[in-house]
Amino acid sequence: MTINIEYEAKESLDIPYEEIIRDVVPAVLDYEQCPYEVEVNVLLTDNPSIQEMNREYRQLDMPTDVLSFPMLDFERESDFSHVEEQVEDCFNPETGELLLGDIVVSVEKVKEQAEKYGHSQQRELAFLLAHSMLHLCGYDHEDGHGRMVMEERQRNILGERGYNR
């Protein structure tokens, strides 16, 4: 598994963010029974940068906590059965790893939301990563059912890894 981590935020995040990323990303993939070694990119940035991305890709001119950029289209959540039909599009030719997608996290939002929700920054970062990884695996929360499914999975994954509220 390759997890590329970039830290572009000016504000520091005084938690072991790399350790949390390297813990949560594979935990989600294990929970979702992903049968492949994967490559995921994680960018930790600031509110102005994530706002610019949010405006460009979602037409929402405001900062957000996390953005997910999946490389795969899923007919059903975590159904990886179709990816081998598109080997040239879905796998890194150098490593053979499945290119799952990119995650962008606002460091400022991690801090703000941890305080707002009364839990640690570690838990907030872990939550945002789990949430985003589920998006990379094809989950969505546009309707009530999808939201409930994602919330349950997030709760289970985070609980298994000890990231409780």
mmCIF file of N, CA and C in Angstrom, residues 3-6 13 15-29 32 40-45 50 65-69 100-107 109-110 113 119-139 150 153-155 157-158 161 163:
data_model
loop_
_atom_site.group_PDB
_atom_site.id
_atom_site.type_symbol
_atom_site.label_atom_id
_atom_site.label_comp_id
_atom_site.label_asym_id
_atom_site.label_seq_id
_atom_site.Cartn_x
_atom_site.Cartn_y
_atom_site.Cartn_z
ATOM 1 N N ILE A 3 0.649 5.288 0.626
ATOM 2 C CA ILE A 3 -0.113 6.450 1.082
ATOM 3 C C ILE A 3 0.822 7.647 0.967
ATOM 4 N N ASN A 4 0.547 8.497 -0.005
ATOM 5 C CA ASN A 4 1.340 9.707 -0.202
ATOM 6 C C ASN A 4 0.721 10.823 0.626
ATOM 7 N N ILE A 5 1.513 11.424 1.505
ATOM 8 C CA ILE A 5 1.018 12.472 2.396
ATOM 9 C C ILE A 5 1.768 13.758 2.109
ATOM 10 N N GLU A 6 1.006 14.816 1.869
ATOM 11 C CA GLU A 6 1.590 16.145 1.687
ATOM 12 C C GLU A 6 0.981 17.081 2.716
ATOM 13 N N LEU A 13 -0.438 21.196 12.787
ATOM 14 C CA LEU A 13 -1.356 20.258 13.418
ATOM 15 C C LEU A 13 -0.502 19.439 14.373
ATOM 16 N N ILE A 15 -0.500 16.941 16.245
ATOM 17 C CA ILE A 15 -0.879 15.558 16.547
ATOM 18 C C ILE A 15 -0.095 14.665 15.577
ATOM 19 N N PRO A 16 0.021 13.393 15.855
ATOM 20 C CA PRO A 16 0.749 12.503 14.935
ATOM 21 C C PRO A 16 -0.087 12.183 13.691
ATOM 22 N N TYR A 17 -0.282 13.192 12.853
ATOM 23 C CA TYR A 17 -1.197 13.068 11.714
ATOM 24 C C TYR A 17 -0.774 11.963 10.739
ATOM 25 N N GLU A 18 0.520 11.801 10.506
ATOM 26 C CA GLU A 18 0.949 10.739 9.583
ATOM 27 C C GLU A 18 0.586 9.361 10.139
ATOM 28 N N GLU A 19 0.779 9.185 11.435
ATOM 29 C CA GLU A 19 0.442 7.917 12.083
ATOM 30 C C GLU A 19 -1.062 7.643 11.980
ATOM 31 N N ILE A 20 -1.871 8.670 12.177
ATOM 32 C CA ILE A 20 -3.331 8.521 12.103
ATOM 33 C C ILE A 20 -3.742 8.157 10.678
ATOM 34 N N ILE A 21 -3.165 8.851 9.701
ATOM 35 C CA ILE A 21 -3.480 8.558 8.296
ATOM 36 C C ILE A 21 -3.105 7.117 7.963
ATOM 37 N N ARG A 22 -1.918 6.701 8.383
ATOM 38 C CA ARG A 22 -1.439 5.348 8.064
ATOM 39 C C ARG A 22 -2.180 4.268 8.857
ATOM 40 N N ASP A 23 -2.939 4.675 9.869
ATOM 41 C CA ASP A 23 -3.774 3.755 10.635
ATOM 42 C C ASP A 23 -5.168 3.646 10.023
ATOM 43 N N VAL A 24 -5.780 4.783 9.713
ATOM 44 C CA VAL A 24 -7.189 4.805 9.281
ATOM 45 C C VAL A 24 -7.367 4.329 7.844
ATOM 46 N N VAL A 25 -6.500 4.751 6.944
ATOM 47 C CA VAL A 25 -6.669 4.386 5.531
ATOM 48 C C VAL A 25 -6.727 2.860 5.355
ATOM 49 N N PRO A 26 -5.746 2.102 5.851
ATOM 50 C CA PRO A 26 -5.858 0.640 5.686
ATOM 51 C C PRO A 26 -6.994 0.023 6.497
ATOM 52 N N ALA A 27 -7.361 0.643 7.623
ATOM 53 C CA ALA A 27 -8.478 0.113 8.418
ATOM 54 C C ALA A 27 -9.774 0.155 7.614
ATOM 55 N N VAL A 28 -9.978 1.230 6.876
ATOM 56 C CA VAL A 28 -11.183 1.328 6.035
ATOM 57 C C VAL A 28 -11.133 0.280 4.932
ATOM 58 N N LEU A 29 -9.988 0.148 4.295
ATOM 59 C CA LEU A 29 -9.863 -0.833 3.206
ATOM 60 C C LEU A 29 -10.070 -2.253 3.704
ATOM 61 N N GLU A 32 -13.789 -2.692 4.374
ATOM 62 C CA GLU A 32 -14.530 -2.787 3.112
ATOM 63 C C GLU A 32 -14.097 -3.984 2.272
ATOM 64 N N VAL A 40 -3.213 5.830 -2.306
ATOM 65 C CA VAL A 40 -4.086 6.928 -1.905
ATOM 66 C C VAL A 40 -3.207 8.144 -1.641
ATOM 67 N N ASN A 41 -3.673 9.302 -2.055
ATOM 68 C CA ASN A 41 -2.976 10.560 -1.794
ATOM 69 C C ASN A 41 -3.770 11.365 -0.776
ATOM 70 N N VAL A 42 -3.076 11.890 0.238
ATOM 71 C CA VAL A 42 -3.716 12.708 1.268
ATOM 72 C C VAL A 42 -2.979 14.047 1.329
ATOM 73 N N LEU A 43 -3.733 15.117 1.171
ATOM 74 C CA LEU A 43 -3.200 16.466 1.254
ATOM 75 C C LEU A 43 -3.817 17.165 2.450
ATOM 76 N N LEU A 44 -2.977 17.660 3.347
ATOM 77 C CA LEU A 44 -3.431 18.471 4.475
ATOM 78 C C LEU A 44 -3.157 19.919 4.097
ATOM 79 N N THR A 45 -4.206 20.723 4.066
ATOM 80 C CA THR A 45 -4.089 22.086 3.566
ATOM 81 C C THR A 45 -4.822 23.056 4.471
ATOM 82 N N ILE A 50 -8.605 24.848 0.362
ATOM 83 C CA ILE A 50 -9.712 23.893 0.209
ATOM 84 C C ILE A 50 -10.964 24.618 -0.295
ATOM 85 N N ASP A 65 -14.464 20.797 5.298
ATOM 86 C CA ASP A 65 -13.526 20.036 6.117
ATOM 87 C C ASP A 65 -12.710 19.032 5.321
ATOM 88 N N VAL A 66 -13.345 18.360 4.368
ATOM 89 C CA VAL A 66 -12.649 17.323 3.603
ATOM 90 C C VAL A 66 -13.267 17.213 2.213
ATOM 91 N N LEU A 67 -12.425 16.950 1.243
ATOM 92 C CA LEU A 67 -12.866 16.680 -0.118
ATOM 93 C C LEU A 67 -12.319 15.323 -0.540
ATOM 94 N N SER A 68 -13.123 14.613 -1.298
ATOM 95 C CA SER A 68 -12.741 13.283 -1.793
ATOM 96 C C SER A 68 -12.770 13.313 -3.313
ATOM 97 N N PHE A 69 -11.723 12.785 -3.909
ATOM 98 C CA PHE A 69 -11.641 12.716 -5.359
ATOM 99 C C PHE A 69 -11.398 11.265 -5.768
ATOM 100 N N LEU A 100 -6.832 4.548 -5.966
ATOM 101 C CA LEU A 100 -8.145 4.746 -5.358
ATOM 102 C C LEU A 100 -8.599 6.199 -5.422
ATOM 103 N N GLY A 101 -7.702 7.154 -5.155
ATOM 104 C CA GLY A 101 -8.096 8.543 -5.248
ATOM 105 C C GLY A 101 -7.334 9.437 -4.300
ATOM 106 N N ASP A 102 -7.854 10.661 -4.178
ATOM 107 C CA ASP A 102 -7.214 11.699 -3.384
ATOM 108 C C ASP A 102 -8.150 12.203 -2.296
ATOM 109 N N ILE A 103 -7.535 12.555 -1.164
ATOM 110 C CA ILE A 103 -8.256 13.133 -0.026
ATOM 111 C C ILE A 103 -7.586 14.458 0.306
ATOM 112 N N VAL A 104 -8.403 15.494 0.504
ATOM 113 C CA VAL A 104 -7.889 16.803 0.895
ATOM 114 C C VAL A 104 -8.569 17.187 2.201
ATOM 115 N N VAL A 105 -7.765 17.504 3.231
ATOM 116 C CA VAL A 105 -8.280 17.820 4.563
ATOM 117 C C VAL A 105 -7.840 19.229 4.950
ATOM 118 N N SER A 106 -8.759 20.008 5.496
ATOM 119 C CA SER A 106 -8.429 21.325 6.032
ATOM 120 C C SER A 106 -7.958 21.183 7.478
ATOM 121 N N VAL A 107 -6.717 21.570 7.726
ATOM 122 C CA VAL A 107 -6.151 21.524 9.076
ATOM 123 C C VAL A 107 -6.953 22.419 10.009
ATOM 124 N N LYS A 109 -10.099 23.209 9.836
ATOM 125 C CA LYS A 109 -11.387 22.573 10.143
ATOM 126 C C LYS A 109 -11.217 21.427 11.141
ATOM 127 N N VAL A 110 -10.106 20.699 11.045
ATOM 128 C CA VAL A 110 -9.851 19.637 12.026
ATOM 129 C C VAL A 110 -9.864 20.251 13.423
ATOM 130 N N GLN A 113 -13.524 21.818 14.333
ATOM 131 C CA GLN A 113 -14.570 20.826 14.558
ATOM 132 C C GLN A 113 -14.282 19.958 15.772
ATOM 133 N N HIS A 119 -14.341 16.661 21.037
ATOM 134 C CA HIS A 119 -13.451 15.503 21.032
ATOM 135 C C HIS A 119 -12.061 15.929 20.569
ATOM 136 N N SER A 120 -11.139 15.000 20.540
ATOM 137 C CA SER A 120 -9.748 15.321 20.217
ATOM 138 C C SER A 120 -9.556 15.600 18.723
ATOM 139 N N GLN A 121 -8.465 16.278 18.427
ATOM 140 C CA GLN A 121 -8.103 16.498 17.031
ATOM 141 C C GLN A 121 -7.773 15.179 16.346
ATOM 142 N N GLN A 122 -7.215 14.230 17.097
ATOM 143 C CA GLN A 122 -6.922 12.921 16.537
ATOM 144 C C GLN A 122 -8.205 12.246 16.052
ATOM 145 N N ARG A 123 -9.232 12.307 16.889
ATOM 146 C CA ARG A 123 -10.511 11.686 16.529
ATOM 147 C C ARG A 123 -11.128 12.390 15.327
ATOM 148 N N GLU A 124 -11.040 13.716 15.282
ATOM 149 C CA GLU A 124 -11.618 14.469 14.165
ATOM 150 C C GLU A 124 -10.909 14.128 12.862
ATOM 151 N N LEU A 125 -9.587 14.101 12.888
ATOM 152 C CA LEU A 125 -8.847 13.743 11.677
ATOM 153 C C LEU A 125 -9.187 12.319 11.259
ATOM 154 N N ALA A 126 -9.231 11.399 12.182
ATOM 155 C CA ALA A 126 -9.571 10.010 11.881
ATOM 156 C C ALA A 126 -10.963 9.920 11.269
ATOM 157 N N PHE A 127 -11.915 10.666 11.826
ATOM 158 C CA PHE A 127 -13.276 10.680 11.292
ATOM 159 C C PHE A 127 -13.291 11.174 9.848
ATOM 160 N N LEU A 128 -12.619 12.310 9.589
ATOM 161 C CA LEU A 128 -12.617 12.873 8.235
ATOM 162 C C LEU A 128 -11.965 11.915 7.243
ATOM 163 N N LEU A 129 -10.906 11.242 7.668
ATOM 164 C CA LEU A 129 -10.248 10.275 6.792
ATOM 165 C C LEU A 129 -11.153 9.079 6.510
ATOM 166 N N ALA A 130 -11.790 8.532 7.539
ATOM 167 C CA ALA A 130 -12.700 7.393 7.345
ATOM 168 C C ALA A 130 -13.843 7.777 6.422
ATOM 169 N N HIS A 131 -14.399 8.965 6.655
ATOM 170 C CA HIS A 131 -15.504 9.466 5.831
ATOM 171 C C HIS A 131 -15.066 9.569 4.366
ATOM 172 N N SER A 132 -13.922 10.176 4.152
ATOM 173 C CA SER A 132 -13.429 10.369 2.797
ATOM 174 C C SER A 132 -13.067 9.054 2.130
ATOM 175 N N MET A 133 -12.448 8.141 2.884
ATOM 176 C CA MET A 133 -12.108 6.831 2.318
ATOM 177 C C MET A 133 -13.364 6.074 1.879
ATOM 178 N N LEU A 134 -14.441 6.198 2.633
ATOM 179 C CA LEU A 134 -15.698 5.556 2.220
ATOM 180 C C LEU A 134 -16.200 6.157 0.913
ATOM 181 N N HIS A 135 -16.027 7.472 0.744
ATOM 182 C CA HIS A 135 -16.369 8.082 -0.555
ATOM 183 C C HIS A 135 -15.502 7.485 -1.663
ATOM 184 N N LEU A 136 -14.209 7.301 -1.396
ATOM 185 C CA LEU A 136 -13.326 6.720 -2.409
ATOM 186 C C LEU A 136 -13.728 5.291 -2.744
ATOM 187 N N CYS A 137 -14.440 4.637 -1.831
ATOM 188 C CA CYS A 137 -14.931 3.268 -2.048
ATOM 189 C C CYS A 137 -16.350 3.249 -2.617
ATOM 190 N N GLY A 138 -16.865 4.410 -2.998
ATOM 191 C CA GLY A 138 -18.150 4.465 -3.686
ATOM 192 C C GLY A 138 -19.357 4.820 -2.845
ATOM 193 N N TYR A 139 -19.173 5.100 -1.564
ATOM 194 C CA TYR A 139 -20.306 5.462 -0.710
ATOM 195 C C TYR A 139 -20.671 6.922 -0.912
ATOM 196 N N MET A 150 -23.232 5.102 5.837
ATOM 197 C CA MET A 150 -21.891 5.668 6.029
ATOM 198 C C MET A 150 -21.605 5.919 7.503
ATOM 199 N N ARG A 153 -20.821 2.643 9.294
ATOM 200 C CA ARG A 153 -19.506 2.126 8.911
ATOM 201 C C ARG A 153 -18.401 2.965 9.565
ATOM 202 N N GLN A 154 -18.546 4.271 9.521
ATOM 203 C CA GLN A 154 -17.556 5.158 10.150
ATOM 204 C C GLN A 154 -17.428 4.857 11.634
ATOM 205 N N ARG A 155 -18.558 4.731 12.295
ATOM 206 C CA ARG A 155 -18.576 4.448 13.730
ATOM 207 C C ARG A 155 -17.868 3.124 14.032
ATOM 208 N N ILE A 157 -15.605 1.463 12.125
ATOM 209 C CA ILE A 157 -14.177 1.548 11.790
ATOM 210 C C ILE A 157 -13.433 2.321 12.866
ATOM 211 N N LEU A 158 -13.959 3.484 13.229
ATOM 212 C CA LEU A 158 -13.285 4.316 14.228
ATOM 213 C C LEU A 158 -13.270 3.633 15.591
ATOM 214 N N ARG A 161 -10.584 1.052 15.875
ATOM 215 C CA ARG A 161 -9.237 1.625 15.953
ATOM 216 C C ARG A 161 -9.051 2.498 17.200
ATOM 217 N N TYR A 163 -10.742 5.325 18.071
ATOM 218 C CA TYR A 163 -11.005 6.762 17.887
ATOM 219 C C TYR A 163 -12.456 7.064 18.289
#
